[in-house]
PDB file of C-alpha atoms in Angstrom:
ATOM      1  CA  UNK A  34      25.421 -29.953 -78.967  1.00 67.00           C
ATOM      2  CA  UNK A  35      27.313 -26.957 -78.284  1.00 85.00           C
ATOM      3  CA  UNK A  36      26.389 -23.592 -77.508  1.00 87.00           C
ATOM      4  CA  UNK A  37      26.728 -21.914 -80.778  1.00 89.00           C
ATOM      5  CA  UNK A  38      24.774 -24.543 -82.654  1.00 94.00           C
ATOM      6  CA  UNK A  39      22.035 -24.542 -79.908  1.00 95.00           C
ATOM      7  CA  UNK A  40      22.049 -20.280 -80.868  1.00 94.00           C
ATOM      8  CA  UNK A  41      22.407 -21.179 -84.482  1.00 94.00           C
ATOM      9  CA  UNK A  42      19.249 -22.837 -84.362  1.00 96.00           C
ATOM     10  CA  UNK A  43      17.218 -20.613 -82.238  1.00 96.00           C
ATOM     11  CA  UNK A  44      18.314 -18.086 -84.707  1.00 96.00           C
ATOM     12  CA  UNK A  45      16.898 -19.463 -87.785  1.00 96.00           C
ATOM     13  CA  UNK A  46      14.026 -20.478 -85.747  1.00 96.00           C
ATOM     14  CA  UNK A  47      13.185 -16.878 -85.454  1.00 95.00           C
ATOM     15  CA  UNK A  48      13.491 -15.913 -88.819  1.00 91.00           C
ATOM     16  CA  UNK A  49       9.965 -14.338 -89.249  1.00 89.00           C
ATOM     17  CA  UNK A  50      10.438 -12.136 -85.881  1.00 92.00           C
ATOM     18  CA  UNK A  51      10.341  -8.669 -86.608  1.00 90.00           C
ATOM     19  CA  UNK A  52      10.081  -4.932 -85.627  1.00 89.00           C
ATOM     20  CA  UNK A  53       6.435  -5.825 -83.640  1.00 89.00           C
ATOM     21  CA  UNK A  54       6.346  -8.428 -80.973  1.00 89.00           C
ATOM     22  CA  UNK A  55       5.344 -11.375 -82.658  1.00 88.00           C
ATOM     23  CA  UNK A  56       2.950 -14.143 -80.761  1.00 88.00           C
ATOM     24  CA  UNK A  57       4.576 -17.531 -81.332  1.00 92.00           C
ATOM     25  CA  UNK A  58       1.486 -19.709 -81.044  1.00 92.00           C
ATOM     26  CA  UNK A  59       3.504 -20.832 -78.056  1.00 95.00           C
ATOM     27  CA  UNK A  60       1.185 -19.350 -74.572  1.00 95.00           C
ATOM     28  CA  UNK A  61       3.187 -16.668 -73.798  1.00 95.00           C
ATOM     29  CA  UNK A  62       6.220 -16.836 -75.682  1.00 96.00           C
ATOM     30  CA  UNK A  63       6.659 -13.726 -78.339  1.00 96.00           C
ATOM     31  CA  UNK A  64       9.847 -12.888 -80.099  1.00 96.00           C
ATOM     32  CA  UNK A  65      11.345  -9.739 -81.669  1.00 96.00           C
ATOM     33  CA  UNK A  66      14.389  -8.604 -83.788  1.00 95.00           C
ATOM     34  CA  UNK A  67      15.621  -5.671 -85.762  1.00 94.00           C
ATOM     35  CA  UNK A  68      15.557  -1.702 -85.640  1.00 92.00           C
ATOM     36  CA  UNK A  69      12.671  -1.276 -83.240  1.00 90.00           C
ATOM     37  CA  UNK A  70      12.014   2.733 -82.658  1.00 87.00           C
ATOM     38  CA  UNK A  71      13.002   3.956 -79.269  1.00 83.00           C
ATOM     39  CA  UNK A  72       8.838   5.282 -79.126  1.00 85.00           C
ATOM     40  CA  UNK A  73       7.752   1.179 -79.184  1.00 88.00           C
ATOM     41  CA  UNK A  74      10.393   0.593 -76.574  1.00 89.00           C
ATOM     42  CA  UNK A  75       9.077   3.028 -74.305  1.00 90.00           C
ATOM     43  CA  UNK A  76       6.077   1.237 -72.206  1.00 92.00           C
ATOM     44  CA  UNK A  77       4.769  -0.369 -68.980  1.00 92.00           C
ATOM     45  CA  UNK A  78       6.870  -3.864 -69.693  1.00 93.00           C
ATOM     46  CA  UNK A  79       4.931  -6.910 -68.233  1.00 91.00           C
ATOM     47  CA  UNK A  80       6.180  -9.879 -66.160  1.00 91.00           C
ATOM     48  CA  UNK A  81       8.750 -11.571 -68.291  1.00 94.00           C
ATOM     49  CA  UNK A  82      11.858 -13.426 -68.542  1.00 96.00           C
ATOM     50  CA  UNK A  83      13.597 -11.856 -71.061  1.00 96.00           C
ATOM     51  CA  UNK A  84      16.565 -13.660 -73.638  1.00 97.00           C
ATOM     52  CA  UNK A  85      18.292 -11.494 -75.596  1.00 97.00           C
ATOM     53  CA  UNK A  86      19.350 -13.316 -78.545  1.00 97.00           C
ATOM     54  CA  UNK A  87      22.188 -11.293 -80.355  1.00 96.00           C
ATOM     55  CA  UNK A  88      22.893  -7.475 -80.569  1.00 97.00           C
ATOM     56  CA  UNK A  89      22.117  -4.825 -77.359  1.00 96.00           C
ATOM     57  CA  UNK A  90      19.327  -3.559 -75.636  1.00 96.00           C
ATOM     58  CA  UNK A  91      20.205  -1.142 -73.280  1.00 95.00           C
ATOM     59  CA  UNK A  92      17.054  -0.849 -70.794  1.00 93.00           C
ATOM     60  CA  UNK A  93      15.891   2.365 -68.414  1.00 90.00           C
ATOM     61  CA  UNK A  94      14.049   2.184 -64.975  1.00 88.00           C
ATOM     62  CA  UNK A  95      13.907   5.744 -62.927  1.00 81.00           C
ATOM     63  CA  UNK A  96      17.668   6.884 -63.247  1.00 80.00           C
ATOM     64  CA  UNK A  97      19.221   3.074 -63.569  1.00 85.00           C
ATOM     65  CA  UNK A  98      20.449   2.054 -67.219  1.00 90.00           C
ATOM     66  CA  UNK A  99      21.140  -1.636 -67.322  1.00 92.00           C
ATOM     67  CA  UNK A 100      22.531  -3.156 -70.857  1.00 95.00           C
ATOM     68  CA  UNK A 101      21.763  -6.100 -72.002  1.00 96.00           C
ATOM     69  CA  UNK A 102      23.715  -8.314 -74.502  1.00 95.00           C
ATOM     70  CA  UNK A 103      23.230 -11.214 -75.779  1.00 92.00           C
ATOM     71  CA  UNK A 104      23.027 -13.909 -75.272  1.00 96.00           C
ATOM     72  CA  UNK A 105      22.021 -13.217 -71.702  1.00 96.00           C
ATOM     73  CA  UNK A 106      18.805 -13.340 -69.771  1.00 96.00           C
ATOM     74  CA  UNK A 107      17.140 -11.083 -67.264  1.00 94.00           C
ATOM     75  CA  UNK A 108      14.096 -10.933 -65.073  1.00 92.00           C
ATOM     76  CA  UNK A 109      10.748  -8.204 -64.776  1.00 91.00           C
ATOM     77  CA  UNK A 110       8.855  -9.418 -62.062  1.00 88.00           C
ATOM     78  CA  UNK A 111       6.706  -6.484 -61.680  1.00 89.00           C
ATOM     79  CA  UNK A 112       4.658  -4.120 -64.148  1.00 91.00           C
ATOM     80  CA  UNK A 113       6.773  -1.592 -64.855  1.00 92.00           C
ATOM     81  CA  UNK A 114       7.505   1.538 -66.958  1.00 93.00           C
ATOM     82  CA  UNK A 115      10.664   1.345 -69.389  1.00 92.00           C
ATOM     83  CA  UNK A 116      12.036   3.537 -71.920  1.00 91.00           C
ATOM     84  CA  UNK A 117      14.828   1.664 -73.970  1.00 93.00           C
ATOM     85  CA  UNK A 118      17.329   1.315 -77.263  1.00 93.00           C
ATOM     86  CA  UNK A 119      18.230  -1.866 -79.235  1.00 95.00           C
ATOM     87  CA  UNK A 120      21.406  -1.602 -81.296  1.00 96.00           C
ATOM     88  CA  UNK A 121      22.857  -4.654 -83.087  1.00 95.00           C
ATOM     89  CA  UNK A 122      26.068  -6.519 -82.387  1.00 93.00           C
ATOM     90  CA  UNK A 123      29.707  -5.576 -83.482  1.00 92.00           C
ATOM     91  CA  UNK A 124      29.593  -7.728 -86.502  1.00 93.00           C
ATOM     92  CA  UNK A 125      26.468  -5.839 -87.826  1.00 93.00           C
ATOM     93  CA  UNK A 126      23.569  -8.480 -87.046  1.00 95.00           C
ATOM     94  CA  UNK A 127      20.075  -7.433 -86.064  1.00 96.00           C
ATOM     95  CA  UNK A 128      19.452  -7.658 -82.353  1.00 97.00           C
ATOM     96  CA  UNK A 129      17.064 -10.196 -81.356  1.00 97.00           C
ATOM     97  CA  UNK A 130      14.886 -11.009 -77.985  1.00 97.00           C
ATOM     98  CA  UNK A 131      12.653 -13.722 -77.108  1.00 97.00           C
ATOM     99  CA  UNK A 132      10.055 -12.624 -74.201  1.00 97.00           C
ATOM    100  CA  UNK A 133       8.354 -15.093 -71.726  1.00 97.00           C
ATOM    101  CA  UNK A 134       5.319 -13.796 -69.651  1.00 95.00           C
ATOM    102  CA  UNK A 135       5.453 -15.051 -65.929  1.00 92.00           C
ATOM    103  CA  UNK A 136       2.046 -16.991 -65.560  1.00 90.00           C
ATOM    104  CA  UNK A 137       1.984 -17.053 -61.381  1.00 86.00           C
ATOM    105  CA  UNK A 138       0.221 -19.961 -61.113  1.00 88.00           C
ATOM    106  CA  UNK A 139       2.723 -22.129 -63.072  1.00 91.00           C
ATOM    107  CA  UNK A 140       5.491 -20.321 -60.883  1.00 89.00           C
ATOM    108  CA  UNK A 141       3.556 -21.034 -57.640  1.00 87.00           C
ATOM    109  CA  UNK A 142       3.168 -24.608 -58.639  1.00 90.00           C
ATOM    110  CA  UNK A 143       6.609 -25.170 -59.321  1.00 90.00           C
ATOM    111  CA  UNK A 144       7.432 -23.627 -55.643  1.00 87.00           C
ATOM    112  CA  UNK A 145       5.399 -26.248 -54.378  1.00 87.00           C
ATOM    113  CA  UNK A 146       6.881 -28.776 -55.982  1.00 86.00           C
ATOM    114  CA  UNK A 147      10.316 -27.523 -54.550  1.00 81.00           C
ATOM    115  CA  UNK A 148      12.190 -27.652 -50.817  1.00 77.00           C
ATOM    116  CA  UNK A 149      12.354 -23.892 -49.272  1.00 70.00           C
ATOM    117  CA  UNK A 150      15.855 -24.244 -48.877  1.00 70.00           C
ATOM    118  CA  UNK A 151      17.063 -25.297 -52.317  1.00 67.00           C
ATOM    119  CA  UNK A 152      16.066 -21.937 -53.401  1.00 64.00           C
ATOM    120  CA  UNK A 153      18.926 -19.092 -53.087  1.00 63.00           C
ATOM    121  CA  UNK A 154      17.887 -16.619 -50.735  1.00 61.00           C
ATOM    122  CA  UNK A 155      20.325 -13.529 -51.751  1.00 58.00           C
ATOM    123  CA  UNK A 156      19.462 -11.086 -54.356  1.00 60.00           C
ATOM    124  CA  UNK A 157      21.131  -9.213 -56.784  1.00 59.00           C
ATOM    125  CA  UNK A 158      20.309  -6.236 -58.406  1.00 68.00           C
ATOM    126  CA  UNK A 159      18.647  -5.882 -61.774  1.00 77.00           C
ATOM    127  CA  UNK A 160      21.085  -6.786 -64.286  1.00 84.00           C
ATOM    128  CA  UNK A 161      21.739  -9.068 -67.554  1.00 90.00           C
ATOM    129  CA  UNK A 162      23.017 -12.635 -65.977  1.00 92.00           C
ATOM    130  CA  UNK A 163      24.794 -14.934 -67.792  1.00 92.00           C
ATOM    131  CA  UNK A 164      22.961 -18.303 -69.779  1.00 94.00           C
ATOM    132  CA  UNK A 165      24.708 -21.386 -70.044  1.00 93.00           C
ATOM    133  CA  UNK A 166      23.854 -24.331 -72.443  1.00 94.00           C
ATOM    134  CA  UNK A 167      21.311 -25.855 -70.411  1.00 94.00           C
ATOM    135  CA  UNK A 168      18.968 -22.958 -70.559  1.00 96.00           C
ATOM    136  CA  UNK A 169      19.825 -21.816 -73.634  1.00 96.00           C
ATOM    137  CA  UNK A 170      18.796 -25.574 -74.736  1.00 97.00           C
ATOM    138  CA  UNK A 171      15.385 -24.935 -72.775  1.00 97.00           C
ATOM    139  CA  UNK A 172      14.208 -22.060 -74.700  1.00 97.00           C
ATOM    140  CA  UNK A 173      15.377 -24.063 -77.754  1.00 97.00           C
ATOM    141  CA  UNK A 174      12.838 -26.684 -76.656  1.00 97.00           C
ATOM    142  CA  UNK A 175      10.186 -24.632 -76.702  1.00 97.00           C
ATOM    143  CA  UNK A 176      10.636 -22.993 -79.459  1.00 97.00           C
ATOM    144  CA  UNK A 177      10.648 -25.534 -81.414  1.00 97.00           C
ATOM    145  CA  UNK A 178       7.291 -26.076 -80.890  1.00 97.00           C
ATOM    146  CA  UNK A 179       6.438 -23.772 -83.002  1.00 95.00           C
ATOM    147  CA  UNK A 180       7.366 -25.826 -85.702  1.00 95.00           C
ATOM    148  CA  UNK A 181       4.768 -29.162 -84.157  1.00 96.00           C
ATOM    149  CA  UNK A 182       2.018 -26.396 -82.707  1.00 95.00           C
ATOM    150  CA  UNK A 183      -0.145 -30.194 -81.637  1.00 97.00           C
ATOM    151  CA  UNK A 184       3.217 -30.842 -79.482  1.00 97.00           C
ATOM    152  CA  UNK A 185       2.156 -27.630 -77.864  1.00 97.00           C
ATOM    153  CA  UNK A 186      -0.757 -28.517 -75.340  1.00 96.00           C
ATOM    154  CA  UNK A 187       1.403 -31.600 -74.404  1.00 97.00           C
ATOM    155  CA  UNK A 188       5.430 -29.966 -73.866  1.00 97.00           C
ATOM    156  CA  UNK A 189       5.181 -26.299 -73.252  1.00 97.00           C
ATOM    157  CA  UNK A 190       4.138 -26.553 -69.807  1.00 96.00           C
ATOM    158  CA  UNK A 191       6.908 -28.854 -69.100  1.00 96.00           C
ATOM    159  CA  UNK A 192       9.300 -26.426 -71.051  1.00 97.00           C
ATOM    160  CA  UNK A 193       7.912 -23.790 -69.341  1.00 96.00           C
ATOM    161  CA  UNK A 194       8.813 -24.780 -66.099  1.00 95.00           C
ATOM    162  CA  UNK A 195      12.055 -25.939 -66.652  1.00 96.00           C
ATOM    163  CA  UNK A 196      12.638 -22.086 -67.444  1.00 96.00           C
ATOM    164  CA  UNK A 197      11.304 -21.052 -64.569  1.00 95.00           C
ATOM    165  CA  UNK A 198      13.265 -23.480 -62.150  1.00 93.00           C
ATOM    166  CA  UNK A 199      16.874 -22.178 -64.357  1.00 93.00           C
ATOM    167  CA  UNK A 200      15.990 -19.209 -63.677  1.00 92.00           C
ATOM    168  CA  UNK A 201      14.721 -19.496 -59.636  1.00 90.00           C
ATOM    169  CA  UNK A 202      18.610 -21.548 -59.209  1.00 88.00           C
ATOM    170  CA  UNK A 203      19.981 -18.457 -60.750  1.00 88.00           C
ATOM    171  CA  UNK A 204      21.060 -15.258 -59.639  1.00 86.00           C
ATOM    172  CA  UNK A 205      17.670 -13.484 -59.857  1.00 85.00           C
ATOM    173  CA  UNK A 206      15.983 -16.207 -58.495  1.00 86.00           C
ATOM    174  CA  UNK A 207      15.192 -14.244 -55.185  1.00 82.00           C
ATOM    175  CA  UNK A 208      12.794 -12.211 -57.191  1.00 81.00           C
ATOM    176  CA  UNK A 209      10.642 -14.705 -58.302  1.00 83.00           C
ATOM    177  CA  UNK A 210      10.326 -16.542 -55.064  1.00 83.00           C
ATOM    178  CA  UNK A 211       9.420 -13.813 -53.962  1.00 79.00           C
ATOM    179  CA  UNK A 212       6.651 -12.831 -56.019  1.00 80.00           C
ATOM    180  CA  UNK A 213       5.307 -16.473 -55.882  1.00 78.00           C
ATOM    181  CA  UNK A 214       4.474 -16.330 -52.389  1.00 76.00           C
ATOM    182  CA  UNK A 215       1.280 -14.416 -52.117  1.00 73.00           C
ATOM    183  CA  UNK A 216       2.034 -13.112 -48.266  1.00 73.00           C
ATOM    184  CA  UNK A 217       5.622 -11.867 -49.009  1.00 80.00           C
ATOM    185  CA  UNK A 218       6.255  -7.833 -49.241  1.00 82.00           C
ATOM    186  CA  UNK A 219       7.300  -8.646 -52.921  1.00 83.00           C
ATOM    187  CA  UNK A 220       3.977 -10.091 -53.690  1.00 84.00           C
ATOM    188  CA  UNK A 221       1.754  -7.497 -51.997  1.00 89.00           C
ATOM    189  CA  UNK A 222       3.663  -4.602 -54.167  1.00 90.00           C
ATOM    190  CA  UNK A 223       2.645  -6.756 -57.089  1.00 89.00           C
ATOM    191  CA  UNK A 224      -0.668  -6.273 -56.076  1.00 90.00           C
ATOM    192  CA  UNK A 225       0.364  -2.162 -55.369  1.00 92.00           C
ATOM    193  CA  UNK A 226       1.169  -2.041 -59.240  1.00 92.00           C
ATOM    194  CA  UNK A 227      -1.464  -3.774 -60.851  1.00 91.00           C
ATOM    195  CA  UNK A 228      -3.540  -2.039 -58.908  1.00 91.00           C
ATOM    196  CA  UNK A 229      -1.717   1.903 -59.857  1.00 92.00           C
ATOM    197  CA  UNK A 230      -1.519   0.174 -63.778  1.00 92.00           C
ATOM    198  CA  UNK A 231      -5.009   0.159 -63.390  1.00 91.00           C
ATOM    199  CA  UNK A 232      -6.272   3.507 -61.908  1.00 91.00           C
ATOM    200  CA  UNK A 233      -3.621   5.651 -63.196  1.00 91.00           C
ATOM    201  CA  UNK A 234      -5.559   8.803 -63.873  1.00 92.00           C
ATOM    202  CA  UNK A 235      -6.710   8.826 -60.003  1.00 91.00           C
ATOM    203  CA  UNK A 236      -4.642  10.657 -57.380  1.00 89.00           C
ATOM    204  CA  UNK A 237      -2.442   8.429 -55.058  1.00 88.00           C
ATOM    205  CA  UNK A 238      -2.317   8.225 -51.057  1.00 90.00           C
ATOM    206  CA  UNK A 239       0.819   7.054 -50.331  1.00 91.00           C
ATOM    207  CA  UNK A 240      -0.158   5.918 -46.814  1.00 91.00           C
ATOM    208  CA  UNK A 241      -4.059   4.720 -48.042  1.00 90.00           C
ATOM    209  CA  UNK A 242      -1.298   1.937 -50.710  1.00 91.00           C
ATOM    210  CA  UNK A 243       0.654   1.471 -47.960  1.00 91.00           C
ATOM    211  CA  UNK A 244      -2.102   0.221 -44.935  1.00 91.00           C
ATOM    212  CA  UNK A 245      -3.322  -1.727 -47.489  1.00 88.00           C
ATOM    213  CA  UNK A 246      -0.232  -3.828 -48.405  1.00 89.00           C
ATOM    214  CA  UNK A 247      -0.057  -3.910 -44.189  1.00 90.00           C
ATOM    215  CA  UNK A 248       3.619  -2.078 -44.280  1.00 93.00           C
ATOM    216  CA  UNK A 249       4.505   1.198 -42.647  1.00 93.00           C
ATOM    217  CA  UNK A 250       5.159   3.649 -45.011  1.00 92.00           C
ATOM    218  CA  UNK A 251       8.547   3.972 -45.320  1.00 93.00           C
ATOM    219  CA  UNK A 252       8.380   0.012 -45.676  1.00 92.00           C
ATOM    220  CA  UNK A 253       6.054   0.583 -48.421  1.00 93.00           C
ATOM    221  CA  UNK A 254       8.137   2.907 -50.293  1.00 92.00           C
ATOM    222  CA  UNK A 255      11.509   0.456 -49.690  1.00 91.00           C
ATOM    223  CA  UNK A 256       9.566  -2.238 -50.986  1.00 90.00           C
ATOM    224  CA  UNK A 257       8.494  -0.477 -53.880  1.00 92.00           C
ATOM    225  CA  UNK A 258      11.304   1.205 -55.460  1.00 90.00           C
ATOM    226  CA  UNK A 259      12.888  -2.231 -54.741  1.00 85.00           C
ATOM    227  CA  UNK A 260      10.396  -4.308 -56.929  1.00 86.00           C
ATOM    228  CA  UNK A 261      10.151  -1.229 -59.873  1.00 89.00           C
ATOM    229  CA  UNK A 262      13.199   0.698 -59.328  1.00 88.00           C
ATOM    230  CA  UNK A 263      10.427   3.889 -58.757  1.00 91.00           C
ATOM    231  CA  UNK A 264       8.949   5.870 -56.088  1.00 93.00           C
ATOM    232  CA  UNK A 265       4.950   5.170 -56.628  1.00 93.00           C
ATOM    233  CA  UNK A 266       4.792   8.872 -57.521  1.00 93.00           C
ATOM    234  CA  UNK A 267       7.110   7.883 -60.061  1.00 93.00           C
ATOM    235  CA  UNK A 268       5.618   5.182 -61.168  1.00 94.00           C
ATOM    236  CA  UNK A 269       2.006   6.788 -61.431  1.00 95.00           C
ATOM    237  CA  UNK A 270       3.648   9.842 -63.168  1.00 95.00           C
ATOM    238  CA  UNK A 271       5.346   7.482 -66.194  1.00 94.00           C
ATOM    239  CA  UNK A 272       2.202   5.832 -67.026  1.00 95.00           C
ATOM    240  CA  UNK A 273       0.354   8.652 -67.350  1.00 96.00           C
ATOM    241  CA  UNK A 274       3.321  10.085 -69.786  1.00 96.00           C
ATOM    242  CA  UNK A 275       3.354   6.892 -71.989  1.00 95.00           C
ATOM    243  CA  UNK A 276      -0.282   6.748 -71.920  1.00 95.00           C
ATOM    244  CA  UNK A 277      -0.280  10.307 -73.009  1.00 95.00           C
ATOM    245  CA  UNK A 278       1.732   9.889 -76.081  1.00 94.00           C
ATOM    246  CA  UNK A 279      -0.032   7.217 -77.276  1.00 92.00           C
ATOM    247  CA  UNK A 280      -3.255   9.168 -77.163  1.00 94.00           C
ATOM    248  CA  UNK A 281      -1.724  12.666 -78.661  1.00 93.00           C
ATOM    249  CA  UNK A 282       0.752  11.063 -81.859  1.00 89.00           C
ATOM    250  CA  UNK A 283      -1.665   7.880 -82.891  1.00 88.00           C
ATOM    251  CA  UNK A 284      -4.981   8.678 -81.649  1.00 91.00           C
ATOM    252  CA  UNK A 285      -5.854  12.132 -82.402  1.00 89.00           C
ATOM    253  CA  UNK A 286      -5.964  14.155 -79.260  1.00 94.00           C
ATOM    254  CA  UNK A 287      -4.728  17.571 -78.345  1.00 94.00           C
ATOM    255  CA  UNK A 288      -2.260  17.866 -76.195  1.00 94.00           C
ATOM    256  CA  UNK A 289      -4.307  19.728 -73.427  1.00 95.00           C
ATOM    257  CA  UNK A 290      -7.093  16.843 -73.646  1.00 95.00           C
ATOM    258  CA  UNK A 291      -4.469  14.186 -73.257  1.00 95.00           C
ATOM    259  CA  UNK A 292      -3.066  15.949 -70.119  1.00 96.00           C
ATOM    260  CA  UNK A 293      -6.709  15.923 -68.540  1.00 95.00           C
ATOM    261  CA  UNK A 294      -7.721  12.321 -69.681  1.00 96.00           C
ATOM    262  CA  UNK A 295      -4.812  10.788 -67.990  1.00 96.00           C
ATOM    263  CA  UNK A 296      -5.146  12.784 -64.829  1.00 94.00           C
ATOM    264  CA  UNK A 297      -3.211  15.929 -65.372  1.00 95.00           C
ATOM    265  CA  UNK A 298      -4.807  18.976 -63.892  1.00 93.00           C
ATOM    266  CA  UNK A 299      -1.961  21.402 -65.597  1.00 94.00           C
ATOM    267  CA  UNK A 300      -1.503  21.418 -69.194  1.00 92.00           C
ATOM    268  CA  UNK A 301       1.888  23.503 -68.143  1.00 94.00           C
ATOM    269  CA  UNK A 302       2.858  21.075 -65.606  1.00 95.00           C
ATOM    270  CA  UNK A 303       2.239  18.578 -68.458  1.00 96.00           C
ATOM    271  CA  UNK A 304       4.554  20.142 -71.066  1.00 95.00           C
ATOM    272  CA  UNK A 305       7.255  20.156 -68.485  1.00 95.00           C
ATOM    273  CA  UNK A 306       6.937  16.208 -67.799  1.00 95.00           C
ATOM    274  CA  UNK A 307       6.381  15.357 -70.789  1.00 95.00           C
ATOM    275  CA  UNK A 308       9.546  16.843 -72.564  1.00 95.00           C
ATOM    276  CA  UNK A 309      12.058  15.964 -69.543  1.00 93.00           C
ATOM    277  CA  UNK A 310      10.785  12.196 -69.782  1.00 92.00           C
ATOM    278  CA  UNK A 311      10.889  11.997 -73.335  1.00 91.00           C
ATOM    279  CA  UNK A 312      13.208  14.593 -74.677  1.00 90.00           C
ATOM    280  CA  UNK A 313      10.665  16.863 -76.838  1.00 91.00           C
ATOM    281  CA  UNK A 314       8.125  18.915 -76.860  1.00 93.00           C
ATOM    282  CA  UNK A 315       4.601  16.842 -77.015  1.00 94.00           C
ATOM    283  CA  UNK A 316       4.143  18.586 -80.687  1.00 91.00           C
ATOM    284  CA  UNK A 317       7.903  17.959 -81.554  1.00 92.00           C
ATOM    285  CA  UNK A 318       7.638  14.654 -80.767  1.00 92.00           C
ATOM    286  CA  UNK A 319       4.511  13.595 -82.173  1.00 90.00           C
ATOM    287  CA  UNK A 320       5.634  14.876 -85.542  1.00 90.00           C
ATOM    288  CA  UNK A 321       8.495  12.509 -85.160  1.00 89.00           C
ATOM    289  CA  UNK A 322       6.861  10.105 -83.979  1.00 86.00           C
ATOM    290  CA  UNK A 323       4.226  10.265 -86.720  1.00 84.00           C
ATOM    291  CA  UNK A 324       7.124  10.460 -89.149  1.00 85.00           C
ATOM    292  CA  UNK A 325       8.994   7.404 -87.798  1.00 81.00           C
ATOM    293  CA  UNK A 326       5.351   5.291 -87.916  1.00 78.00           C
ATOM    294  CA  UNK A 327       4.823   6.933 -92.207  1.00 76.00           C
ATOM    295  CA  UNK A 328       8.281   5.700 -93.138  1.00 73.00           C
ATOM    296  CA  UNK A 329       7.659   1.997 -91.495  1.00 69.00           C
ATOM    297  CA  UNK A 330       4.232   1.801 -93.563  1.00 62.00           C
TER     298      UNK A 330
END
């Protein structure tokens, strides 16, 4: 079976993937595809392995654009804040993603299961990395259980794995073995995120994070810009944006109570943030925003 046909048929297999995630029925698996608004793209991204399909998506983290075109794969280890664009390919056809949530435990059992030093140790940066046949055939596999959902309980696990390992051989594979051992800097800023994804609105001690992940702190800050491409300021500050905007354009607050709800003690300060991260005012863009969401209804 060659390549194209293996991408032929994932392709019709995602023929009722649209503008929203959409939930397979497969644990974890969710595809996507079409004109998605920049606004959706712009979130805290979880753990994923990531296959873009067909068409573009060129993805932000801090100051680094990376673009991804299919078909190609990439890795998010970590919680982390994104702002991004999808564009489809040169011949005119939608783009088109399938998403697959790293599940730890799975990961650390497959490390198990592995020798230490069949692993590659070097790591690259974060980038789009090529998919041959054999994985492309993996995700293939499982999702084409979505067609036998009883197959399910049985296969994806298997399926699942066999992801993981292509992608642990591969050049991001560093990152995962990384995060699958629990005593590993890596892992620890894992914990640092979930952690700052949780208590966003509270203020930060950089050195408090940092004696409790056991790493001096200009270890800690190393570490973490390494595993989110942020500074934790950064990080904190990004979440409390996107949080923000969700609150002001879709649930009804002003713009001075979203500032204070997600820890803001400045509305000014606020404004400021707000419209370098996103490119508008918090009015300006909520209208759009608002106007975008109308049209799609």
């Amino acid at each position: 079976m060659c390549m194209n046909k293996v991408l032929d048929e994932i392709i019709e297999l995602m023929n009722k993937a649209g503008t929203r995630p959409i939930e397979t029925g497969v644990p974890g698996l969710s595809m996507i595809k079409g004109d998605i608004p920049a606004h959706q793209l712009a979130a805290l991204y979880s753990p994923m392995i990531g296959f873009t399909v067909q068409g573009t998506k060129i993805l932000s983290i801090g100051e680094r654009s990376t673009t991804l075109k299919g078909p190609s794969y990439h890795v998010l280890p970590v919680h982390v804040p994104v702002t991004a664009s999808v564009h489809p390919d040169r011949d005119g056809r939608p783009y088109m993603a399938l998403g697959l949530g790293l599940n730890q435990n799975v990961l650390q059992s497959l490390l198990r299961d592995l020798p230490e030093d069949l692993i590659p140790t070097a790591s690259e940066h974060f980038e789009a990395c090529e998919i041959d046949i054999e994985f492309m055939k993996a995700w293939l596999r499982l999702l084409r259980l979505t067609k036998t959902p009883r197959d399910i309980p049985a296969l994806a696990p298997a399926y699942e794995r066999e992801i993981l390992y292509r992608v642990l051989m591969g050049p991001q594979g560093w990152y995962l073995r990384q995060l699958g051992l629990r005593e590993s800097n890596f892992s620890k800023i894992s914990q640092t995120v979930k952690w700052l994804r949780d208590n966003y609105t509270r203020p930060i001690e950089i050195g408090e994070m940092a004696s409790k992940s056991g790493m001096a702190i200009n270890t800690f800050h190393r570490q973490f810009k390494r595993a989110t491409g942020l500074s934790p300021i950064q990080f904190q500050k990004q979440l409390r944006l996107l949080e923000a905007r969700n609150l002001i354009a879709f649930e009804g607050y002003a713009v001075a109570s979203a500032a204070y709800q997600v820890g803001y003690r400045s509305p000014s300060q606020f404004n400021r943030e707000y419209s370098r991260f996103f490119g508008l005012s918090p009015a300006r863009d909520t209208e759009k925003l608002r106007r975008i969401e109308s049209a799609r209804d």
